[in-house]
Coordinates of C-alpha atoms in Angstrom, one line a residue:
X1 CA 95.2 124.3 218.6
X2 CA 97.8 122.0 216.3
X3 CA 102.0 122.0 217.3
X4 CA 103.6 125.0 216.1
X5 CA 106.5 123.7 214.7
X6 CA 107.8 127.0 213.5
X7 CA 109.7 127.3 216.9
X8 CA 111.9 124.2 218.5
X9 CA 109.5 121.8 220.6
X10 CA 111.6 120.3 223.2
X11 CA 111.6 116.3 223.1
X12 CA 113.9 115.8 227.0
X13 CA 112.5 118.5 230.4
X14 CA 115.0 117.5 232.9
X15 CA 113.7 119.3 236.1
X16 CA 116.1 118.4 239.4
X17 CA 118.0 115.1 239.0
X18 CA 119.5 113.9 241.5
X19 CA 121.7 110.5 241.8
X20 CA 123.4 109.1 245.2
X21 CA 124.6 105.6 245.8
X22 CA 126.4 104.9 249.1
X23 CA 130.1 103.6 248.8
X24 CA 131.3 100.9 251.2
X25 CA 134.7 101.1 252.8
X26 CA 136.5 97.2 253.1
X27 CA 137.5 97.0 256.2
X28 CA 141.1 97.2 255.0
X29 CA 142.4 93.9 254.2
X30 CA 144.3 92.1 253.0
X31 CA 141.7 91.2 249.7
X32 CA 142.8 88.0 249.3
X33 CA 142.1 86.5 252.5
X34 CA 139.7 84.2 254.1
X35 CA 137.9 86.5 255.4
X36 CA 137.9 88.8 253.6
X37 CA 137.1 86.3 250.9
X38 CA 134.5 84.2 253.1
X39 CA 132.7 87.9 254.2
X40 CA 132.3 88.5 250.4
X41 CA 130.7 85.4 249.6
X42 CA 128.2 85.5 252.5
X43 CA 127.0 89.4 251.7
X44 CA 123.0 89.3 250.5
X45 CA 122.4 89.2 246.6
X46 CA 119.4 91.9 248.2
X47 CA 122.0 94.5 249.8
X48 CA 124.1 93.8 247.0
X49 CA 121.1 94.5 244.3
X50 CA 119.8 97.9 245.8
X51 CA 123.1 98.7 246.4
X52 CA 124.8 99.4 243.1
X53 CA 121.9 99.7 241.0
X54 CA 118.7 101.4 242.9
X55 CA 121.5 103.6 245.0
X56 CA 119.5 102.7 248.3
X57 CA 122.0 102.4 251.9
X58 CA 122.9 99.4 252.7
X59 CA 121.5 98.1 255.7
X60 CA 123.1 94.7 256.8
X61 CA 126.0 93.8 258.2
X62 CA 127.9 97.3 257.6
X63 CA 128.9 100.1 260.2
X64 CA 127.2 103.2 259.5
X65 CA 131.4 104.3 259.6
X66 CA 131.3 102.1 256.5
X67 CA 129.2 103.5 254.9
X68 CA 129.8 107.1 252.4
X69 CA 126.9 108.8 251.0
X70 CA 128.0 110.0 246.6
X71 CA 126.4 112.3 244.9
X72 CA 127.3 111.0 241.2
X73 CA 124.4 113.9 240.1
X74 CA 122.8 116.8 241.9
X75 CA 120.1 119.6 240.8
X76 CA 120.3 118.5 237.2
X77 CA 117.4 120.5 235.1
X78 CA 117.6 121.3 231.7
X79 CA 116.0 121.6 228.3
X80 CA 116.6 119.9 225.2
X81 CA 114.1 121.1 221.9
X82 CA 114.1 118.7 219.1
X83 CA 117.3 120.0 216.6
X84 CA 119.9 120.1 219.4
X85 CA 122.7 118.8 219.0
X86 CA 124.0 118.8 222.7
X87 CA 127.6 118.6 223.6
X88 CA 128.3 117.1 227.7
X89 CA 131.6 117.8 228.3
X90 CA 133.5 117.3 231.6
X91 CA 136.4 115.6 233.5
X92 CA 136.4 112.2 234.8
X93 CA 134.1 111.8 237.4
X94 CA 132.1 114.4 236.8
X95 CA 129.0 112.4 236.0
X96 CA 128.7 112.3 232.4
X97 CA 128.3 108.6 231.9
X98 CA 125.4 108.5 234.7
X99 CA 123.5 111.7 233.1
X100 CA 123.2 109.8 229.8
X101 CA 122.3 105.8 231.5
X102 CA 119.2 107.8 233.5
X103 CA 118.1 109.9 230.1
X104 CA 118.5 106.6 228.6
X105 CA 116.3 104.5 231.1
X106 CA 119.3 102.4 231.4
X107 CA 119.2 103.3 236.1
X108 CA 116.6 106.1 237.5
X109 CA 117.3 109.3 239.5
X110 CA 117.4 109.4 243.1
X111 CA 115.3 112.8 243.1
X112 CA 113.6 114.7 240.1
X113 CA 111.9 114.0 236.9
X114 CA 112.2 113.8 233.2
X115 CA 110.2 114.1 230.5
X116 CA 111.3 112.3 227.0
X117 CA 109.2 112.4 223.9
X118 CA 110.3 110.7 220.6
X119 CA 111.6 106.9 220.4
X120 CA 115.9 106.9 221.6
X121 CA 118.8 104.6 220.6
X122 CA 121.9 104.8 223.0
X123 CA 125.2 103.5 222.2
X124 CA 127.3 103.9 226.0
X125 CA 129.9 101.2 225.8
X126 CA 131.0 98.3 223.6
X127 CA 128.7 96.2 222.6
X128 CA 125.0 98.0 224.2
X129 CA 121.7 96.6 222.9
X130 CA 123.9 92.8 220.9
X131 CA 123.2 89.9 222.5
X132 CA 126.2 88.5 222.6
X133 CA 125.8 84.5 221.2
X134 CA 123.6 85.9 218.2
X135 CA 125.1 87.2 215.0
X136 CA 125.5 89.9 212.9
X137 CA 122.3 90.4 211.1
X138 CA 119.7 89.0 213.8
X139 CA 121.4 91.4 216.5
X140 CA 120.4 94.6 213.6
X141 CA 116.4 93.0 214.2
X142 CA 116.6 92.9 217.7
X143 CA 117.6 96.6 217.8
X144 CA 115.1 97.3 215.8
X145 CA 112.5 95.2 218.2
X146 CA 113.7 97.2 221.0
X147 CA 113.8 100.7 219.5
X148 CA 110.1 99.8 218.3
X149 CA 110.2 98.9 214.2
X150 CA 108.6 96.2 212.5
X151 CA 110.5 94.0 210.3
X152 CA 110.0 95.5 207.2
X153 CA 111.1 99.3 208.5
X154 CA 114.2 97.2 209.4
X155 CA 114.5 95.0 206.4
X156 CA 114.3 99.2 203.6
X157 CA 117.5 99.7 206.3
X158 CA 119.6 97.0 206.5
X159 CA 122.0 97.1 203.8
X160 CA 122.9 100.8 204.2
X161 CA 123.5 99.4 208.0
X162 CA 125.3 97.4 206.8
X163 CA 126.9 99.9 204.6
X164 CA 128.0 102.0 206.9
X165 CA 128.8 98.8 209.9
X166 CA 132.0 97.9 207.1
X167 CA 131.1 94.3 207.9
X168 CA 129.3 92.6 204.9
X169 CA 131.9 89.6 205.5
X170 CA 131.4 89.1 209.3
X171 CA 127.4 89.7 209.1
X172 CA 126.5 86.1 209.9
X173 CA 129.2 85.2 212.2
X174 CA 128.6 86.2 216.3
X175 CA 129.0 89.7 216.8
X176 CA 131.1 87.7 220.7
X177 CA 133.7 86.9 218.2
X178 CA 133.9 90.7 216.7
X179 CA 136.6 93.2 217.8
X180 CA 135.9 96.3 220.0
X181 CA 135.9 98.3 216.7
X182 CA 133.9 96.0 214.5
X183 CA 131.4 96.2 217.8
X184 CA 131.9 99.8 217.4
X185 CA 131.3 100.2 213.2
X186 CA 127.6 97.8 213.7
X187 CA 125.8 100.0 217.4
X188 CA 126.2 103.1 216.1
X189 CA 125.3 102.1 212.2
X190 CA 122.6 100.4 214.1
X191 CA 121.2 102.9 216.6
X192 CA 121.7 106.0 213.6
X193 CA 119.9 104.0 210.5
X194 CA 117.0 103.0 213.0
X195 CA 115.6 106.7 213.0
X196 CA 115.3 108.2 216.5
X197 CA 114.0 110.3 217.2
X198 CA 116.5 111.2 219.7
X199 CA 120.3 110.2 219.3
X200 CA 122.7 109.3 222.7
X201 CA 126.8 109.0 221.7
X202 CA 129.0 108.1 224.1
X203 CA 132.0 108.3 224.1
X204 CA 132.7 105.3 223.0
X205 CA 133.1 106.4 219.5
X206 CA 136.8 106.5 220.2
X207 CA 137.6 102.7 219.9
X208 CA 137.0 103.1 216.7
X209 CA 139.2 104.4 214.9
X210 CA 140.1 107.9 212.9
X211 CA 138.2 107.8 209.4
X212 CA 135.5 105.4 211.2
X213 CA 135.8 108.6 213.9
X214 CA 134.8 110.5 211.6
X215 CA 131.9 108.9 209.2
X216 CA 130.0 109.3 212.9
X217 CA 130.4 112.4 213.0
X218 CA 128.7 113.8 209.4
X219 CA 126.5 110.7 210.2
X220 CA 125.6 112.5 213.3
X221 CA 125.3 115.4 212.1
X222 CA 123.0 114.4 208.8
X223 CA 120.6 113.3 211.4
X224 CA 120.5 116.7 212.6
X225 CA 119.8 118.4 210.2
X226 CA 116.6 116.4 209.7
X227 CA 115.4 117.8 213.0
X228 CA 116.1 114.9 215.2
X229 CA 118.0 115.2 218.5
X230 CA 121.1 114.5 219.7
X231 CA 123.4 114.4 222.7
X232 CA 127.0 113.9 222.7
X233 CA 129.5 112.7 224.9
X234 CA 133.7 113.4 224.6
X235 CA 136.5 114.9 225.6
X236 CA 137.9 116.0 221.7
X237 CA 136.4 119.1 222.4
X238 CA 136.7 119.7 218.2
X239 CA 134.6 117.5 217.4
X240 CA 131.8 119.0 219.9
X241 CA 132.5 122.4 218.8
X242 CA 132.2 120.7 214.7
X243 CA 128.6 119.0 215.6
X244 CA 127.1 120.7 218.9
X245 CA 124.4 123.9 219.1
X246 CA 125.1 124.1 222.2
X247 CA 127.3 123.0 225.1
X248 CA 126.7 121.3 228.9
X249 CA 129.6 121.5 231.0
X250 CA 129.2 119.6 234.4
X251 CA 131.4 119.8 237.5
X252 CA 131.6 117.5 240.7
X253 CA 127.6 116.1 239.3
X254 CA 126.4 119.5 238.8
X255 CA 125.8 121.6 235.4
X256 CA 128.8 124.9 235.6
X257 CA 128.1 125.7 232.3
X258 CA 125.5 126.0 229.9
X259 CA 126.0 127.9 226.5
X260 CA 124.9 127.8 222.8
X261 CA 127.5 129.2 223.2
X262 CA 130.0 126.1 222.5
X263 CA 133.3 127.5 221.6
X264 CA 132.9 129.5 225.3
X265 CA 131.5 126.2 227.8
X266 CA 134.7 124.0 225.8
X267 CA 137.3 126.7 226.2
X268 CA 135.9 127.5 230.4
X269 CA 136.2 123.0 230.5
X270 CA 139.6 123.1 228.8
X271 CA 141.4 125.9 231.2
X272 CA 139.6 124.9 234.2
X273 CA 137.2 128.1 234.3
X274 CA 136.7 131.3 233.2
X275 CA 139.5 133.7 232.6
X276 CA 139.7 135.1 235.6
X277 CA 140.6 132.5 237.0
X278 CA 144.4 132.6 234.5
X279 CA 147.5 132.0 237.3
X280 CA 151.0 131.3 237.2
X281 CA 150.6 129.4 240.2
X282 CA 148.6 126.7 242.7
X283 CA 148.8 126.7 246.5
X284 CA 147.4 123.8 248.8
X285 CA 145.5 125.0 251.7
X286 CA 143.4 122.3 252.1
X287 CA 143.4 118.5 252.1
X288 CA 142.0 117.4 249.6
X289 CA 144.7 115.3 247.9
X290 CA 146.3 114.0 251.3
X291 CA 147.7 110.7 250.5
X292 CA 150.2 108.6 251.5
X293 CA 152.2 109.3 249.5
X294 CA 152.8 112.1 247.6
X295 CA 151.0 115.7 249.5
X296 CA 151.3 118.8 247.0
X297 CA 152.5 121.8 248.0
X298 CA 152.9 124.8 245.5
X299 CA 153.3 124.3 241.5
X300 CA 154.0 126.9 239.2
X301 CA 155.6 129.3 236.7
X302 CA 158.5 130.9 237.5
X303 CA 161.4 132.8 235.0
X304 CA 165.4 131.8 235.9
X305 CA 166.1 133.3 238.9
X306 CA 162.8 131.4 240.5
X307 CA 160.4 134.5 240.5
X308 CA 156.7 133.9 239.7
X309 CA 155.5 134.7 236.6
X310 CA 152.8 137.3 235.5
X311 CA 150.3 136.8 233.2
X312 CA 151.0 137.2 229.3
X313 CA 154.4 136.1 229.4
X314 CA 156.6 136.5 226.0
X315 CA 157.2 133.3 223.8
X316 CA 161.0 134.1 224.3
X317 CA 160.4 134.3 228.0
X318 CA 162.8 131.4 229.6
X319 CA 160.3 129.9 232.0
X320 CA 160.8 127.3 234.9
X321 CA 157.9 124.4 235.6
X322 CA 158.6 124.4 239.5
X323 CA 157.0 121.5 242.2
X324 CA 156.6 121.6 245.0
X325 CA 155.9 118.9 248.4
X326 CA 155.7 116.3 250.6
X327 CA 157.3 113.1 250.4
X328 CA 155.1 110.7 253.0
X329 CA 155.9 107.6 251.8
X330 CA 159.0 106.5 249.5
X331 CA 158.2 104.3 246.9
X332 CA 160.4 102.9 244.4
X333 CA 157.5 103.4 242.1
X334 CA 156.6 107.0 242.1
X335 CA 156.3 109.7 239.6
X336 CA 155.5 113.1 239.5
X337 CA 155.3 115.0 236.1
X338 CA 152.9 117.4 234.3
X339 CA 151.6 118.2 231.5
X340 CA 150.4 120.4 228.4
X341 CA 146.8 121.3 226.6
X342 CA 145.8 123.8 224.7
X343 CA 142.7 125.7 225.4
X344 CA 141.3 123.2 222.9
X345 CA 142.0 120.2 225.2
X346 CA 144.6 118.9 223.0
X347 CA 147.7 117.5 224.5
X348 CA 151.2 118.7 223.5
X349 CA 152.9 116.7 226.4
X350 CA 153.6 115.0 229.0
X351 CA 157.3 115.2 231.4
X352 CA 158.0 114.6 235.3
X353 CA 161.8 114.7 236.5
X354 CA 162.7 110.4 236.2
X355 CA 163.0 110.4 231.9
X356 CA 166.6 111.1 232.9
X357 CA 166.7 108.2 235.7
X358 CA 167.8 105.0 235.1
X359 CA 166.4 102.0 236.5
X360 CA 166.9 101.5 239.7
X361 CA 167.5 105.4 240.4
X362 CA 165.1 107.6 242.2
X363 CA 164.7 111.3 241.5
X364 CA 163.0 111.4 245.4
X365 CA 163.6 111.3 248.9
X366 CA 161.8 111.1 252.3
X367 CA 160.2 114.5 253.2
X368 CA 160.1 117.9 251.5
X369 CA 160.8 117.6 248.1
X370 CA 161.0 120.4 244.8
X371 CA 161.8 120.6 241.5
X372 CA 162.2 122.8 238.9
X373 CA 162.6 121.7 235.1
X374 CA 163.1 124.3 232.2
X375 CA 159.9 125.1 229.3
X376 CA 162.4 126.2 225.5
X377 CA 161.5 129.7 224.9
X378 CA 159.6 129.7 222.0
X379 CA 157.8 126.9 222.0
X380 CA 154.8 128.6 222.4
X381 CA 152.4 130.3 219.6
X382 CA 150.3 132.7 222.0
X383 CA 147.0 131.6 223.6
X384 CA 146.5 129.8 226.6
X385 CA 147.9 126.9 228.1
X386 CA 146.7 124.8 230.6
X387 CA 149.6 122.7 232.9
X388 CA 148.2 120.3 235.3
X389 CA 150.8 118.5 237.9
X390 CA 150.1 114.2 237.8
X391 CA 151.4 111.7 240.1
X392 CA 151.5 108.2 240.5
X393 CA 152.8 104.6 241.1
X394 CA 153.4 103.9 237.8
X395 CA 152.1 100.7 236.4
X396 CA 149.8 100.1 239.5
X397 CA 147.5 103.5 240.1
X398 CA 147.3 107.2 239.8
X399 CA 147.9 109.1 243.1
X400 CA 146.3 112.2 240.9
X401 CA 145.7 111.7 237.5
X402 CA 145.5 113.9 234.4
X403 CA 141.6 114.7 233.2
X404 CA 140.9 114.5 237.0
X405 CA 140.6 118.0 239.6
X406 CA 144.1 117.5 240.2
X407 CA 146.6 120.4 240.4
X408 CA 146.8 123.5 237.8
X409 CA 147.5 126.6 236.4
X410 CA 147.5 128.4 233.4
X411 CA 149.5 129.4 231.6
X412 CA 149.1 132.6 228.9
X413 CA 151.5 133.9 225.9
X414 CA 151.4 137.2 224.4
X415 CA 154.1 138.3 221.6
X416 CA 157.6 137.7 221.8
X417 CA 157.0 135.3 218.5
X418 CA 159.3 136.1 216.5
X419 CA 162.5 139.5 215.9
X420 CA 161.1 139.1 212.7
X421 CA 158.4 141.7 211.0
X422 CA 156.6 139.0 209.2
X423 CA 155.7 137.5 212.3
X424 CA 154.3 139.7 215.3
X425 CA 151.6 137.6 216.0
X426 CA 149.5 134.2 216.2
X427 CA 150.7 132.1 213.5
X428 CA 149.0 129.2 212.2
X429 CA 149.6 125.5 214.2
X430 CA 149.9 124.9 216.9
X431 CA 153.6 125.8 218.6
X432 CA 155.6 128.5 217.2
X433 CA 158.8 127.6 217.2
X434 CA 161.8 129.6 216.5
X435 CA 164.5 127.4 214.4
X436 CA 167.7 127.8 212.7
X437 CA 168.1 127.7 209.7
X438 CA 170.9 129.5 206.0
X439 CA 171.8 129.6 203.3
X440 CA 173.6 127.0 201.7
X441 CA 176.8 126.9 201.7
X442 CA 176.7 129.4 204.7
X443 CA 176.2 126.7 207.7
X444 CA 179.4 126.1 208.0
X445 CA 180.6 129.2 208.7

């Protein structure tokens, strides 16, 4: 029986895949010590290759106590139809890139199986599929061969690829001399124009400039309109909403949400869950955020008297952000603060207590600490806002980083936008400040 082309056919079938790695925890020794260097140097090549590529457990020279099992992905099952534009989102470490590498056949899953129908072109990182010593021209033909195309097919698309990538002057220059932006432009142009049935694109587009990103999104839309399939990973949720017909939300290596209601999935990602989690307080009830420097205890929004804000909150309300925690080890580089983002993931600002302290001084002390900061009234528009608590040793390391699984609260603003009858509901724009105005000639009165 002939295939019914009216019904979208599955081009990617993923059944219960998982990817396991073994993480080796080194002894607490100086990484520059002779013992450490020699120890790393004599570790067998086979053991390194097995652990890194195939995820198998090292068996030599490493005690069981030093090995931790880590599942980057677990129990992933999805069906992707021909012509589907799937946006894959999730916080850092959620497993997005690992999933794309498995679908691109760069790495094999530890469990489960995948069926793919059609030619796949992937753009996962800068320089993907390029030989650095070959010119741009040579790499275009090399990629065509990798995709199973003839020279004649590549030649038909050659001028279009070069024009899209905007690298005509450097066509016969070795790719290793290209900037990262030039490499991305060429890589995307090759992947998008050599007619793959399935195009897989990671966050690598963020390397390009805004104008080129816009052009890429337009091209991916054209590809999807032609009935080809696009898988797109991005932290730019506006691009996900604009381009994609479905969205997949990953959290800690598992599927949290998968739906054709892209807006719903994006909102769940941006706010950290469904509307039922909207709360103006986060409290630490476990050991997940234990560390040698700062252990967060409570993170919450209150009024000027310290009373917890109950959602929804009016735009004209006076609000305070509060942070409580224990400084275990006082370090001069310690920095604690918060970020604010919209429900679409748009970052508004960062703020931390060290903003007002000069060099050599610190707002922190050993033991219990509590900080509070006033948030101006008449600032936010109606909607939901995500506040995330971050901690770092400035320019050295993150203690808990923005965009990962860190303490977070959600503020809902509703009402109080203005006393004017002209604006009683949500206003255009990201913010809704009420600013001072006066009639010329009366401003000093």
